[in-house]
Every structure is written in C-alpha cells, then in structure tokens.
XYZ file of N, CA and C in Angstrom:
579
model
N -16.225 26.739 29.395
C -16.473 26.388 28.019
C -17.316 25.119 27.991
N -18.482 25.354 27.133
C -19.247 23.919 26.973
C -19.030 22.981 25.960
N -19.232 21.596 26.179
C -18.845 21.080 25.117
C -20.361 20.700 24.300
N -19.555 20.921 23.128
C -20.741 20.837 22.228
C -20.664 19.900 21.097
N -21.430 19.612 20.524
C -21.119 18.257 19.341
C -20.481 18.918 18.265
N -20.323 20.313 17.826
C -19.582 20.356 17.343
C -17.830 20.611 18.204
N -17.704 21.056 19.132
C -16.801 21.148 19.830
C -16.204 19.462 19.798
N -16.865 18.792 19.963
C -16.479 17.428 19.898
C -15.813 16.813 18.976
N -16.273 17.321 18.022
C -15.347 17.046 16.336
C -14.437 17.398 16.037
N -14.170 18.810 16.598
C -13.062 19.576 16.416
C -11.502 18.738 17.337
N -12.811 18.358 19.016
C -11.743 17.653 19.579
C -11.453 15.900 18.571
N -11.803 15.357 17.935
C -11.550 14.315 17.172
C -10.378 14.657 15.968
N -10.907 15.653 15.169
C -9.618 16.373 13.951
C -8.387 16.505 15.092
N -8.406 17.104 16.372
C -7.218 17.374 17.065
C -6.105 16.106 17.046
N -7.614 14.933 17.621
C -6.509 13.331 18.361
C -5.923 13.078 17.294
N -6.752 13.374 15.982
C -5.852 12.781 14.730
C -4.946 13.699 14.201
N -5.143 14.647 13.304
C -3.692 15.665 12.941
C -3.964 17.005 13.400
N -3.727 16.603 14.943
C -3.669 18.037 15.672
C -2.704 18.072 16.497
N -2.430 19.388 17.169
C -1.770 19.564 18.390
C -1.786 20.514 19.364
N -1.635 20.373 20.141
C -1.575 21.372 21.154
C -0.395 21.887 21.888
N -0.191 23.125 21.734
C 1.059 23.790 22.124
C 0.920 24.575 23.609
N 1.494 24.161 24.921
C 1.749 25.416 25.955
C 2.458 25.266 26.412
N 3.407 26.557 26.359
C 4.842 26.871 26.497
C 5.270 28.333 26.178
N 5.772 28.432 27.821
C 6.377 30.204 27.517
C 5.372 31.389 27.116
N 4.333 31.082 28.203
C 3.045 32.017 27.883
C 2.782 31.975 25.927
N 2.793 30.661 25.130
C 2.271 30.747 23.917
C 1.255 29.701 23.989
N 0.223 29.554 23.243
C -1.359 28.230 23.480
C -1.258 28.598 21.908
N -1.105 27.364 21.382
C -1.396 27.543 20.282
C -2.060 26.072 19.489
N -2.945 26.195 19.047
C -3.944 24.875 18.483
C -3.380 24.771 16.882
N -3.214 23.575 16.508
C -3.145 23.112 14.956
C -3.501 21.924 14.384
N -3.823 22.036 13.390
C -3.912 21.134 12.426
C -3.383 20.910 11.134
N -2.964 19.791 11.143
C -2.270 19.581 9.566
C -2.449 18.818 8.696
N -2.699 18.609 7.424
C -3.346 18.061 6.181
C -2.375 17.893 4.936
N -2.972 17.870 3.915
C -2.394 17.973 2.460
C -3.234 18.950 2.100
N -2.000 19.884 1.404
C -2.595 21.207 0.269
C -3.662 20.776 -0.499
N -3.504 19.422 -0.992
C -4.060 18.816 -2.214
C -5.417 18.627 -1.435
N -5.546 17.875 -1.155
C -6.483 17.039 -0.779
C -7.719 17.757 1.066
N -6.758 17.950 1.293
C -7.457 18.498 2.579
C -8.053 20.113 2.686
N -7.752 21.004 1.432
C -7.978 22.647 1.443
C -9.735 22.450 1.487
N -10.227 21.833 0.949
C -11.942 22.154 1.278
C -12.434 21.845 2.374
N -11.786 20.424 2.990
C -12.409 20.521 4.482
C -11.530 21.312 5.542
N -10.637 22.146 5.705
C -9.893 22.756 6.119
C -10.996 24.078 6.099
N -11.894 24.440 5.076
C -12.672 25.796 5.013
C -13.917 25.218 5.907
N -14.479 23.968 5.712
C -15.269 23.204 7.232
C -14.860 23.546 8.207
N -13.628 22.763 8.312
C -12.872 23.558 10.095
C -12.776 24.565 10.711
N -12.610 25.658 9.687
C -12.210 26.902 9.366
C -13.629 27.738 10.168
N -14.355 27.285 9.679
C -16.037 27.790 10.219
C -16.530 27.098 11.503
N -15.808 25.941 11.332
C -16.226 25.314 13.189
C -15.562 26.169 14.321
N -13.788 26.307 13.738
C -13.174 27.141 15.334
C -13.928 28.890 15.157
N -13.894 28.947 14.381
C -14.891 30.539 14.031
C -16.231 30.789 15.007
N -17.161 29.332 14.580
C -18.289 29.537 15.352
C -17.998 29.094 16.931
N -17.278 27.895 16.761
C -17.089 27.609 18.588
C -16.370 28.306 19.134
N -15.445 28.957 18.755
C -14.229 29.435 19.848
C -13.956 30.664 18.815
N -14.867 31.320 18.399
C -14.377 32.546 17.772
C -13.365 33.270 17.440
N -12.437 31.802 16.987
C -11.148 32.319 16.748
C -10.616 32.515 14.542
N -10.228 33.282 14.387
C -10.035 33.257 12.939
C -8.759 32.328 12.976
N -8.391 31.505 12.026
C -7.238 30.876 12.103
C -6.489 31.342 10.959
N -5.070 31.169 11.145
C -4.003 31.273 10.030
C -3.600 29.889 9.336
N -3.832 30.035 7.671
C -2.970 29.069 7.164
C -1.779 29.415 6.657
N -0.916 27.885 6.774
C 0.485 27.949 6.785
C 0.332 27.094 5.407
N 1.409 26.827 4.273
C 1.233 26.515 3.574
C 2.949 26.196 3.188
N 3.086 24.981 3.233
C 4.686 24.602 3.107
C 4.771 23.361 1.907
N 6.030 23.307 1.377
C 5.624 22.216 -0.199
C 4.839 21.254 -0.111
N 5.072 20.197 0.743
C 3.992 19.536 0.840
C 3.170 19.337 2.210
N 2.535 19.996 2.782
C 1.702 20.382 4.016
C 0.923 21.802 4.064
N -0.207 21.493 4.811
C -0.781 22.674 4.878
C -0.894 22.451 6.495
N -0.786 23.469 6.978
C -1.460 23.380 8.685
C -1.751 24.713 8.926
N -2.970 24.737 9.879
C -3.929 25.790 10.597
C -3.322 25.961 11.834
N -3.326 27.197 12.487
C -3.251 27.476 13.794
C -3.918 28.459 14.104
N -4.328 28.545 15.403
C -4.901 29.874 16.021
C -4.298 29.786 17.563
N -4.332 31.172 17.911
C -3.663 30.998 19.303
C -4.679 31.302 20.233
N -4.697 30.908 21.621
C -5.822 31.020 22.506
C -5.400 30.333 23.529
N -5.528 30.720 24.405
C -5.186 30.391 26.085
C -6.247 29.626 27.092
N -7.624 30.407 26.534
C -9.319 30.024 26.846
C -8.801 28.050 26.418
N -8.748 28.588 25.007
C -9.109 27.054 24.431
C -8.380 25.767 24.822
N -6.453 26.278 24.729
C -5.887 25.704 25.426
C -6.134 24.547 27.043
N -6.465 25.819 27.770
C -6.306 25.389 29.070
C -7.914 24.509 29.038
N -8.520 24.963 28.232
C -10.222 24.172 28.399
C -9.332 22.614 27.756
N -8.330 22.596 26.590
C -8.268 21.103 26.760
C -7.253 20.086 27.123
N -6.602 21.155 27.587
C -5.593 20.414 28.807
C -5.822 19.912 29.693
N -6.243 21.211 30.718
C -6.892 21.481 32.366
C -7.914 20.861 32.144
N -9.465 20.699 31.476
C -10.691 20.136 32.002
C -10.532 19.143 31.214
N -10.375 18.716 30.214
C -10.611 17.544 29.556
C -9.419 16.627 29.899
N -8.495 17.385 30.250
C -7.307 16.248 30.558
C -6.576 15.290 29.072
N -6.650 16.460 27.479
C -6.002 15.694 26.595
C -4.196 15.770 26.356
N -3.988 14.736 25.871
C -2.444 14.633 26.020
C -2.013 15.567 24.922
N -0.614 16.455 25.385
C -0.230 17.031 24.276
C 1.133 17.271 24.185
N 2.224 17.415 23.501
C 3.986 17.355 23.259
C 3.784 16.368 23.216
N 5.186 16.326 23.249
C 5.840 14.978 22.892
C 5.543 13.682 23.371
N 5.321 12.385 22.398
C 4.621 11.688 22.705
C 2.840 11.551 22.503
N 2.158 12.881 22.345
C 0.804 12.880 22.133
C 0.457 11.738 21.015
N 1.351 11.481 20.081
C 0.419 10.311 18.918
C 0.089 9.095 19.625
N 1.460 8.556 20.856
C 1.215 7.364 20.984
C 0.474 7.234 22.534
N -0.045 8.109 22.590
C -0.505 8.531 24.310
C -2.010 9.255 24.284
N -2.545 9.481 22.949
C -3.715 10.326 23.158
C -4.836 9.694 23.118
N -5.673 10.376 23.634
C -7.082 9.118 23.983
C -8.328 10.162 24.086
N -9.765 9.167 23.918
C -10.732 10.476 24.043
C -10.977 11.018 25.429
N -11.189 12.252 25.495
C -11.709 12.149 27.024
C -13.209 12.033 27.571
N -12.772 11.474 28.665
C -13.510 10.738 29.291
C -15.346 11.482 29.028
N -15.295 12.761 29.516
C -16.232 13.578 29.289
C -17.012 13.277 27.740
N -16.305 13.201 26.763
C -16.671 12.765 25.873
C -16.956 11.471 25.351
N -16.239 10.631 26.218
C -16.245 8.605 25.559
C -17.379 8.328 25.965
N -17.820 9.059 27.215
C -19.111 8.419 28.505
C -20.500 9.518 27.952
N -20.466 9.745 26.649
C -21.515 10.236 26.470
C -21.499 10.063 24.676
N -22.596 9.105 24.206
C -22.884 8.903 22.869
C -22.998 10.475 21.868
N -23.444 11.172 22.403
C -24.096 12.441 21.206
C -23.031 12.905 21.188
N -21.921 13.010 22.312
C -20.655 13.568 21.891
C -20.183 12.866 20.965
N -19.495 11.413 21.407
C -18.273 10.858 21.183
C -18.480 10.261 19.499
N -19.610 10.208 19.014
C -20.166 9.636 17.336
C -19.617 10.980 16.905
N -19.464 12.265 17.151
C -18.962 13.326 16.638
C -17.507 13.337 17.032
N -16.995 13.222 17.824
C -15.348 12.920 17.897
C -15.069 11.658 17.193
N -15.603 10.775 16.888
C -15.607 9.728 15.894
C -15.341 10.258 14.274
N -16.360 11.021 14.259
C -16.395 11.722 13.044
C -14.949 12.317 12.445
N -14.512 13.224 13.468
C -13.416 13.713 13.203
C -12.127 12.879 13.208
N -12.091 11.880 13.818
C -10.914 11.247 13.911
C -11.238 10.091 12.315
N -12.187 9.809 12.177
C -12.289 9.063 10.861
C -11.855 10.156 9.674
N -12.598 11.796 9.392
C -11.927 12.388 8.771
C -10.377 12.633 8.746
N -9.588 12.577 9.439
C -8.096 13.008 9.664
C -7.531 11.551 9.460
N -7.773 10.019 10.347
C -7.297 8.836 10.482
C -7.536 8.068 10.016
N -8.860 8.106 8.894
C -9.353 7.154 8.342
C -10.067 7.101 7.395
N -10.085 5.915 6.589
C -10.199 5.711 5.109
C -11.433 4.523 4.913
N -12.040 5.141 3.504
C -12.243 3.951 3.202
C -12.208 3.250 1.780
N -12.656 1.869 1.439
C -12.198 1.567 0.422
C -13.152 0.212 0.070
N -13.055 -0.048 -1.164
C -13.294 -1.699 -1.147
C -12.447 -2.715 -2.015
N -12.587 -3.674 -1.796
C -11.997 -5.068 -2.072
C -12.764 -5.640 -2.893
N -12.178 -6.560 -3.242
C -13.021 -8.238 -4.311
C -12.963 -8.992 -3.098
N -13.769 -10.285 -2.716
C -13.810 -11.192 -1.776
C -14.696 -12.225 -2.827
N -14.233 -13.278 -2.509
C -15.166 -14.330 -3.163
C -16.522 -14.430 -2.551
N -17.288 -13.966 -4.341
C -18.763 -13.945 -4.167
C -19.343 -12.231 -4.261
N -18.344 -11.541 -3.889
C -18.557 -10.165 -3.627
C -17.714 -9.363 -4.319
N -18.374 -8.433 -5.467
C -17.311 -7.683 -6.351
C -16.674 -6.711 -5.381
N -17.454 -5.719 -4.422
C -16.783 -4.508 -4.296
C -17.542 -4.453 -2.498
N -16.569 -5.502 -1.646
C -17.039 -5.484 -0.398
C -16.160 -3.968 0.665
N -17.211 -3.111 1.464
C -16.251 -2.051 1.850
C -15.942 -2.615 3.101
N -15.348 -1.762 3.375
C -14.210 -1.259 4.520
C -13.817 -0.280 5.033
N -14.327 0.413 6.371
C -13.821 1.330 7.253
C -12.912 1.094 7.880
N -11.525 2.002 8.090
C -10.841 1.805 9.193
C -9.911 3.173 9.560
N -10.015 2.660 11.120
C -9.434 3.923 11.851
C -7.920 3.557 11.917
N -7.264 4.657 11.612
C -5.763 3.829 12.336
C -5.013 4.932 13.216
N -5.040 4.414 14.161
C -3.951 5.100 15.644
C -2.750 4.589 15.710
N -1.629 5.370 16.228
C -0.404 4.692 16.912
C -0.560 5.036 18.319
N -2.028 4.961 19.060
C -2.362 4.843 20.206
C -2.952 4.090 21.014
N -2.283 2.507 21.878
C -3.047 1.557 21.881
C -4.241 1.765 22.642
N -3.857 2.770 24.006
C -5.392 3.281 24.102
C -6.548 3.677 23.711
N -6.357 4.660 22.683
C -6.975 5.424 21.758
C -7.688 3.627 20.821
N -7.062 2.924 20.086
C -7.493 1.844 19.726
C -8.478 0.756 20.487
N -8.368 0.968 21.756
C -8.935 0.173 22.621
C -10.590 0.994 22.926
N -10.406 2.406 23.009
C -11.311 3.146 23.146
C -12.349 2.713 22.135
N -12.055 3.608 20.699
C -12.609 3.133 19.285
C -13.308 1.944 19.572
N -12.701 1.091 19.863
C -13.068 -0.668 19.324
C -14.464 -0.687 20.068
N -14.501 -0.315 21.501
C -14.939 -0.583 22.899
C -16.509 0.595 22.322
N -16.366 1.477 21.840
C -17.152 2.358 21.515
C -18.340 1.887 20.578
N -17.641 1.655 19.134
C -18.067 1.293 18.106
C -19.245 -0.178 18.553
N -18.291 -1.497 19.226
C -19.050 -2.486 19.771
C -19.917 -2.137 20.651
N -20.172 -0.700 21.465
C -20.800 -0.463 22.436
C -22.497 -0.330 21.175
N -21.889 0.264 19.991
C -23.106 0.991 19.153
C -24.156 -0.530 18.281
N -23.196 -1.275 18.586
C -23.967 -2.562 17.633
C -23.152 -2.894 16.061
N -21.614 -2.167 16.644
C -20.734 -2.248 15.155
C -20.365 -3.687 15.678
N -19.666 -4.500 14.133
C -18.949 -5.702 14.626
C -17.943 -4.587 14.357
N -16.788 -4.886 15.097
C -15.711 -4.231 15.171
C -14.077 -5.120 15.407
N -13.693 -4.957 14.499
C -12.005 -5.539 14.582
C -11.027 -4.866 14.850
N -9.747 -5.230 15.501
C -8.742 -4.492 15.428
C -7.741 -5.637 15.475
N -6.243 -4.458 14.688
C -5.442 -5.571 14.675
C -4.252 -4.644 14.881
N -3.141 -5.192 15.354
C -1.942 -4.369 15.547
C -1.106 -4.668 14.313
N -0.125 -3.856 13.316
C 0.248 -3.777 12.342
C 1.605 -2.968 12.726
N 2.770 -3.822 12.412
C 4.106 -3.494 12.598
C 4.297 -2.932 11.020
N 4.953 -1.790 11.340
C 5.998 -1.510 9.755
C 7.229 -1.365 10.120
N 7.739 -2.539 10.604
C 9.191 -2.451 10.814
C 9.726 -2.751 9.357
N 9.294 -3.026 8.743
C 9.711 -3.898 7.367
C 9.719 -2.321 6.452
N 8.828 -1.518 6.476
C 8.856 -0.192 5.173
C 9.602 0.565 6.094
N 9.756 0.644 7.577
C 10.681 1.794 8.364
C 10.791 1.253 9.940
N 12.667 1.046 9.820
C 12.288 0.051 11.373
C 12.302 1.200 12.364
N 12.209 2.009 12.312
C 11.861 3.487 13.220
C 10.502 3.849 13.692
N 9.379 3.327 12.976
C 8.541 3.338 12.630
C 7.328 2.827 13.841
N 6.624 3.401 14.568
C 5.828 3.382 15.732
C 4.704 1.809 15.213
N 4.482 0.858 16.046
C 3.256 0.324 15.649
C 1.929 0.892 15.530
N 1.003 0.852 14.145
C -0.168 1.068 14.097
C -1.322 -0.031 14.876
N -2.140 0.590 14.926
C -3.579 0.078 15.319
C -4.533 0.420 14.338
N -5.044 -0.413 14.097
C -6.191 -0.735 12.790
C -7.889 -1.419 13.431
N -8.746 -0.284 13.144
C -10.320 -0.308 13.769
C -10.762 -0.587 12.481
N -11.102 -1.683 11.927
C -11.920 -1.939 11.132
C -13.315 -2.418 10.848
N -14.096 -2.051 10.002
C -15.688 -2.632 10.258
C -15.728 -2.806 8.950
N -16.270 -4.335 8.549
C -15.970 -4.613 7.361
C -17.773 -4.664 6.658
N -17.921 -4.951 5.523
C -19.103 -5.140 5.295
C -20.574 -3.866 5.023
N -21.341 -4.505 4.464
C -22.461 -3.858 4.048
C -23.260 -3.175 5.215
N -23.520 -3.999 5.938
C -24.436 -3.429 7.392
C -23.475 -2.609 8.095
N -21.888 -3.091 8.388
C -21.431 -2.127 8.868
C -21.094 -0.406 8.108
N -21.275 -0.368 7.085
C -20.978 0.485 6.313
C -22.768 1.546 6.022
N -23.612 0.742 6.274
C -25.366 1.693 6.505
C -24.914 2.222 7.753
N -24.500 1.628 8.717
C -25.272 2.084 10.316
C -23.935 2.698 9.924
N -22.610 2.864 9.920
C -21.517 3.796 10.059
C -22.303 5.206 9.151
N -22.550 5.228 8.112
C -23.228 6.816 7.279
C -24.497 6.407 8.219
N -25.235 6.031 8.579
C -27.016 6.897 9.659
C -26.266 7.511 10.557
C-alpha cells in the first residue's frame, strides 16, 4: 500500500478520533464525531476511504455520537505492521505520527490537516490594541504526539507554543492535555497557504 497525501489525512483524522481494532481475526478502522456538527465532513471522509482503500463504510449513529467503521485486514496490518501506529488501549496517550510520514513535508502538512480537523480549533480573542487576534490550536493527550506537532510546525517557519494543561480541577480522572498553539496574523496566512 502507498502512501499518499491523501492517505496521510486519513492517517491524521485516525491520531485524532480514530481507532484501530485487531483482535480475533476482526481489523476494523473508526472514527468518531458529533451527529451535529461532524455529518458533512464525515461524507469528505466517506469519499477518501472509498477512493484510497476502496472500502464503503458503515455509519453508526448513537444519541450523542456518530462513528464510521469499515473492516479490512489490507488496511489494518498496512497501519500497524508498516507504519508502526499505536492502537488499544492507551492509543490517546501513546500515539504519534509515523515516522514515514513526520520525515517527509508533502505528507505530514496533510496529516496535520487531519489532526487539526478532529483536535483542533480555532478562535479569536480581544488583546490590547487588537479587536479580534486568532488562534490555532492542536490539543493531544500525547506528549509525544505534542512534541512532534511543535517540532514540525517550527520546522515550517511557524512560531509555535505549547503548553501542558492539567484538568484535574473540572475531572481529577482526567488525562493531561497538550496545547500547540500559533497565535497571530502571520501565523494564521501561512497556516490556510
């Protein structure tokens, strides 16, 4: 299986609300969203695993969640076995890009892509002097995965921040986040070119 820039995106939607299932001769790929909010780019996705991996997918549709699956063994083992991505238990706080993909720009700005669609937001603020200053940010509960991002983005000519963010205070159960932020006007042109 080759990787392709769109293959690359698909692997980005995965690191963020995906998973990978193998177990008991079953391979099964997913993704999960909001009914609300996520059903139009879900028909995007929908046409990416179609064209790359010619698989039709099933939606699941539960009160509040929607998630995709398709089953496949090809696809599976292509991103287990060659790419080497993490998957069960533990995958949120353990997953990272692979390598095949970090060590090559035309990929990894497209696995970027996808992990900003699924992980990340943006928004703006008031700052003194500045009505409506933006803000990109990625957020992982993967300090690797965070270290990657940061290391990437600064590789491209982003200023790039990160900060670690406890929510022990809204849920003391609650995994630490990692926060990739690029604040500002210039960072916000060269992030859309």
């Amino acid at each position: 299986m080759k990787l392709t820039p769109e293959i690359a995106e698909l692997i980005g939607v995965i690191i963020g609300d995906g998973y990978i299932y193998r177990k008991n001769r079953k391979y099964q790929i997913g993704i999960v969203g909001s009914p609300i909010t996520d059903k139009e780019y879900f028909e995007r996705l929908k046409q990416l695993i179609l064209q790359e991996w010619g698989k039709e997918v099933k939606e699941i549709f539960r009160y509040r969640g929607l998630r995709m699956v398709f089953n496949s063994k090809e696809v599976c083992t292509f991103l287990i076995d060659e790419l080497k991505m993490f998957h069960g238990k533990g995958k949120c706080q353990n997953t990272t890009i692979p390598l095949q993909i970090y060590n090559n720009w035309n990929l990894a700005k497209n696995t970027l892509r996808g992990i900003a669609d699924t992980d990340g937001s943006v928004f703006v603020s008031k700052k003194p002097g500045i009505e409506k200053y933006p803000s990109i940010e990625l957020t992982t509960t993967s300090e690797k995965l965070s270290t990657q991002l940061k290391n990437l983005l600064i590789s491209q000519g982003f200023r790039a921040n990160a900060r670690l963010e406890k929510r022990i205070k809204i849920n003391p159960n609650a995994l630490p986040s990692y926060k990739i932020a690029l604040y500002g006007q210039k960072n916000l042109k060269k992030w859309m070119k």
